[in-house]
Amino acid sequence: MYFEDPVKNKLCGHTYSRAGIAQSLKAKKKNCPVFGCSNNNVQKDQLEEDLEMVMKVKRFKRREEQERETQAKMEEDEYEDEDEYGMTVIE
């Protein structure tokens, strides 16, 4: 799972999904959801867009896509090496 619309808490430095922290605040949960964090009064004005995390997520997604393309190409190449009976052709 990726961070969707990541925001960073300016006070404690933790990053959250904007929708997730908004839901917590709406439910009157004021503690930072990161275990062990001493920030027990998270407020909306402490949050800012986390541009670094946005870039990390983009890089990760791009890397995943490249790996999927590489895997698909390898599987395609393996399939092309088989004859009509599913036997590997060695030339």
Coordinates of N, CA and C in Angstrom, one line a residue:
M1 N 0.8 -1.2 0.0 CA 0.0 0.0 0.0 C 0.9 1.2 0.0
Y2 N 0.5 2.2 -0.8 CA 1.3 3.4 -0.9 C 0.6 4.6 -0.1
F3 N 1.4 5.6 0.2 CA 0.8 6.8 0.8 C 0.0 7.5 -0.3
E4 N -1.2 7.8 0.0 CA -2.0 8.5 -1.0 C -2.1 10.0 -0.5
D5 N -1.7 10.9 -1.2 CA -1.7 12.3 -0.8 C -1.0 12.5 0.5
P6 N 0.3 12.1 0.6 CA 1.0 12.2 1.8 C 1.2 13.6 2.4
V7 N 1.0 13.6 3.7 CA 1.2 14.9 4.5 C 2.1 14.6 5.6
K8 N 2.9 15.6 6.0 CA 3.9 15.4 7.1 C 3.5 16.4 8.2
N9 N 3.7 15.8 9.4 CA 3.4 16.6 10.6 C 4.6 17.5 10.9
K10 N 4.5 18.8 10.9 CA 5.6 19.7 11.1 C 6.2 19.6 12.5
L11 N 5.4 19.1 13.4 CA 5.8 19.1 14.8 C 6.6 17.8 15.1
C12 N 6.1 16.6 14.7 CA 6.9 15.4 15.0 C 7.6 14.8 13.8
G13 N 7.3 15.3 12.6 CA 8.0 14.8 11.4 C 7.4 13.5 10.8
H14 N 6.3 13.0 11.3 CA 5.8 11.7 10.8 C 4.9 12.0 9.6
T15 N 4.8 11.1 8.7 CA 4.0 11.2 7.4 C 2.8 10.3 7.5
Y16 N 1.7 10.9 7.0 CA 0.4 10.1 7.0 C -0.2 10.3 5.6
S17 N -1.2 9.4 5.4 CA -2.1 9.7 4.2 C -3.1 10.7 4.7
R18 N -3.3 11.7 3.8 CA -4.2 12.8 4.2 C -5.6 12.3 4.6
A19 N -6.1 11.4 3.9 CA -7.5 10.9 4.2 C -7.5 10.1 5.5
G20 N -6.4 9.4 5.8 CA -6.3 8.6 7.1 C -6.2 9.5 8.3
I21 N -5.4 10.5 8.2 CA -5.2 11.4 9.4 C -6.5 12.3 9.5
A22 N -7.1 12.6 8.4 CA -8.4 13.4 8.5 C -9.4 12.6 9.2
Q23 N -9.5 11.3 8.9 CA -10.5 10.4 9.5 C -10.2 10.3 11.0
S24 N -8.9 10.2 11.4 CA -8.6 10.2 12.8 C -9.0 11.4 13.5
L25 N -8.7 12.6 12.9 CA -9.0 13.8 13.6 C -10.5 14.0 13.7
K26 N -11.2 13.6 12.7 CA -12.7 13.7 12.7 C -13.3 12.8 13.9
A27 N -12.6 11.7 14.1 CA -13.0 10.8 15.2 C -12.5 11.3 16.6
K28 N -11.9 12.5 16.6 CA -11.4 13.1 17.8 C -10.2 12.4 18.4
K29 N -9.5 11.6 17.5 CA -8.2 11.0 18.0 C -7.1 11.9 17.7
K30 N -6.5 12.5 18.7 CA -5.5 13.5 18.6 C -4.1 13.0 18.7
N31 N -3.9 11.8 19.1 CA -2.5 11.2 19.2 C -2.0 10.9 17.8
C32 N -0.7 11.2 17.6 CA 0.0 10.8 16.4 C -0.2 9.2 16.3
P33 N -0.6 8.7 15.1 CA -0.8 7.3 15.0 C 0.5 6.5 15.0
V34 N 1.7 7.1 15.0 CA 2.9 6.4 14.9 C 3.3 5.9 16.4
F35 N 3.4 4.6 16.6 CA 3.7 4.1 17.9 C 4.9 4.8 18.5
G36 N 4.7 5.2 19.8 CA 5.8 5.8 20.5 C 6.0 7.3 20.4
C37 N 5.2 7.9 19.5 CA 5.4 9.3 19.3 C 4.7 10.0 20.4
S38 N 5.4 11.1 20.9 CA 4.9 11.8 22.0 C 3.9 13.0 21.7
N39 N 3.7 13.1 20.4 CA 2.7 14.2 19.9 C 1.3 13.7 20.2
N40 N 0.7 14.2 21.3 CA -0.6 13.7 21.6 C -1.7 14.8 21.3
N41 N -1.3 15.8 20.5 CA -2.3 16.8 20.1 C -2.1 17.2 18.6
V42 N -2.3 16.2 17.7 CA -2.2 16.4 16.3 C -3.3 17.4 15.9
Q43 N -3.0 18.4 15.1 CA -4.0 19.3 14.6 C -3.8 19.5 13.1
K44 N -4.8 19.9 12.4 CA -4.8 20.1 11.0 C -3.7 21.1 10.6
D45 N -3.5 22.1 11.3 CA -2.6 23.2 11.0 C -1.1 22.7 11.1
Q46 N -0.9 21.5 11.7 CA 0.5 21.0 11.8 C 0.9 20.2 10.5
L47 N -0.1 20.0 9.6 CA 0.2 19.2 8.5 C 0.5 20.0 7.2
E48 N 1.5 19.5 6.5 CA 1.9 20.1 5.2 C 2.1 19.0 4.2
E49 N 2.0 19.3 2.9 CA 2.2 18.3 1.9 C 3.7 17.8 2.0
D50 N 3.8 16.4 1.9 CA 5.2 15.8 2.1 C 5.7 15.5 0.7
L51 N 6.4 16.5 0.1 CA 6.8 16.4 -1.3 C 7.9 15.3 -1.5
E52 N 8.7 15.1 -0.4 CA 9.7 14.1 -0.5 C 9.1 12.7 -0.6
M53 N 8.0 12.5 0.2 CA 7.3 11.2 0.1 C 6.6 11.0 -1.2
V54 N 6.1 12.1 -1.8 CA 5.4 12.1 -3.1 C 6.4 11.6 -4.1
M55 N 7.6 12.1 -4.1 CA 8.7 11.6 -5.0 C 9.1 10.2 -4.8
K56 N 9.2 9.8 -3.5 CA 9.5 8.4 -3.2 C 8.5 7.4 -3.8
V57 N 7.2 7.8 -3.6 CA 6.1 6.9 -4.1 C 6.2 6.8 -5.6
K58 N 6.4 8.0 -6.3 CA 6.5 8.0 -7.7 C 7.6 7.1 -8.2
R59 N 8.8 7.2 -7.6 CA 10.0 6.4 -8.0 C 9.7 4.9 -7.7
F60 N 9.0 4.6 -6.6 CA 8.7 3.2 -6.3 C 7.7 2.6 -7.3
K61 N 6.7 3.4 -7.7 CA 5.7 2.9 -8.6 C 6.4 2.7 -10.0
R62 N 7.3 3.7 -10.4 CA 8.0 3.5 -11.7 C 8.8 2.3 -11.7
R63 N 9.6 2.0 -10.6 CA 10.4 0.9 -10.5 C 9.6 -0.4 -10.6
E64 N 8.4 -0.4 -9.9 CA 7.5 -1.6 -10.0 C 7.1 -1.9 -11.4
E65 N 6.7 -0.8 -12.1 CA 6.2 -0.9 -13.5 C 7.4 -1.5 -14.4
Q66 N 8.6 -1.0 -14.2 CA 9.7 -1.5 -15.0 C 10.0 -3.0 -14.7
E67 N 9.8 -3.4 -13.4 CA 10.0 -4.8 -13.1 C 8.9 -5.6 -13.7
R68 N 7.7 -5.2 -13.7 CA 6.6 -5.9 -14.4 C 6.9 -6.1 -15.9
E69 N 7.3 -5.0 -16.5 CA 7.6 -5.0 -17.9 C 8.7 -6.0 -18.2
T70 N 9.8 -6.0 -17.4 CA 10.9 -6.9 -17.5 C 10.4 -8.3 -17.4
Q71 N 9.6 -8.6 -16.4 CA 9.1 -10.0 -16.1 C 8.3 -10.4 -17.3
A72 N 7.4 -9.6 -17.8 CA 6.5 -9.9 -18.9 C 7.4 -10.2 -20.2
K73 N 8.4 -9.4 -20.4 CA 9.3 -9.7 -21.5 C 10.0 -11.0 -21.4
M74 N 10.5 -11.3 -20.2 CA 11.2 -12.6 -19.9 C 10.2 -13.8 -20.2
E75 N 9.0 -13.6 -19.7 CA 8.0 -14.7 -19.9 C 7.7 -14.9 -21.4
E76 N 7.6 -13.7 -22.1 CA 7.3 -13.8 -23.5 C 8.5 -14.5 -24.3
D77 N 9.7 -14.1 -23.9 CA 10.9 -14.8 -24.5 C 10.9 -16.3 -24.3
E78 N 10.5 -16.7 -23.0 CA 10.5 -18.1 -22.7 C 9.4 -18.8 -23.6
Y79 N 8.3 -18.2 -23.7 CA 7.2 -18.7 -24.5 C 7.6 -18.9 -26.0
E80 N 8.4 -18.0 -26.5 CA 8.8 -18.0 -27.9 C 9.8 -19.1 -28.1
D81 N 10.5 -19.6 -27.1 CA 11.5 -20.7 -27.2 C 10.8 -22.0 -27.2
E82 N 9.5 -22.1 -27.0 CA 8.8 -23.4 -27.0 C 8.2 -23.7 -28.3
D83 N 8.2 -25.0 -28.7 CA 7.5 -25.4 -29.9 C 6.0 -25.6 -29.6
E84 N 5.2 -26.1 -30.6 CA 3.8 -26.3 -30.4 C 3.4 -27.3 -29.4
Y85 N 4.4 -28.1 -28.9 CA 4.1 -29.1 -27.9 C 4.5 -28.7 -26.5
G86 N 4.9 -27.4 -26.4 CA 5.4 -26.9 -25.1 C 6.8 -27.4 -24.7
M87 N 7.5 -27.9 -25.7 CA 8.9 -28.3 -25.5 C 9.8 -27.2 -25.8
T88 N 10.9 -27.1 -25.0 CA 11.9 -26.0 -25.3 C 12.7 -26.4 -26.5
V89 N 12.8 -25.4 -27.4 CA 13.6 -25.6 -28.6 C 15.0 -25.1 -28.4
I90 N 16.0 -26.0 -28.6 CA 17.4 -25.6 -28.4 C 18.0 -25.6 -29.8
E91 N 18.5 -24.4 -30.2 CA 19.1 -24.3 -31.5 C 20.6 -24.2 -31.4

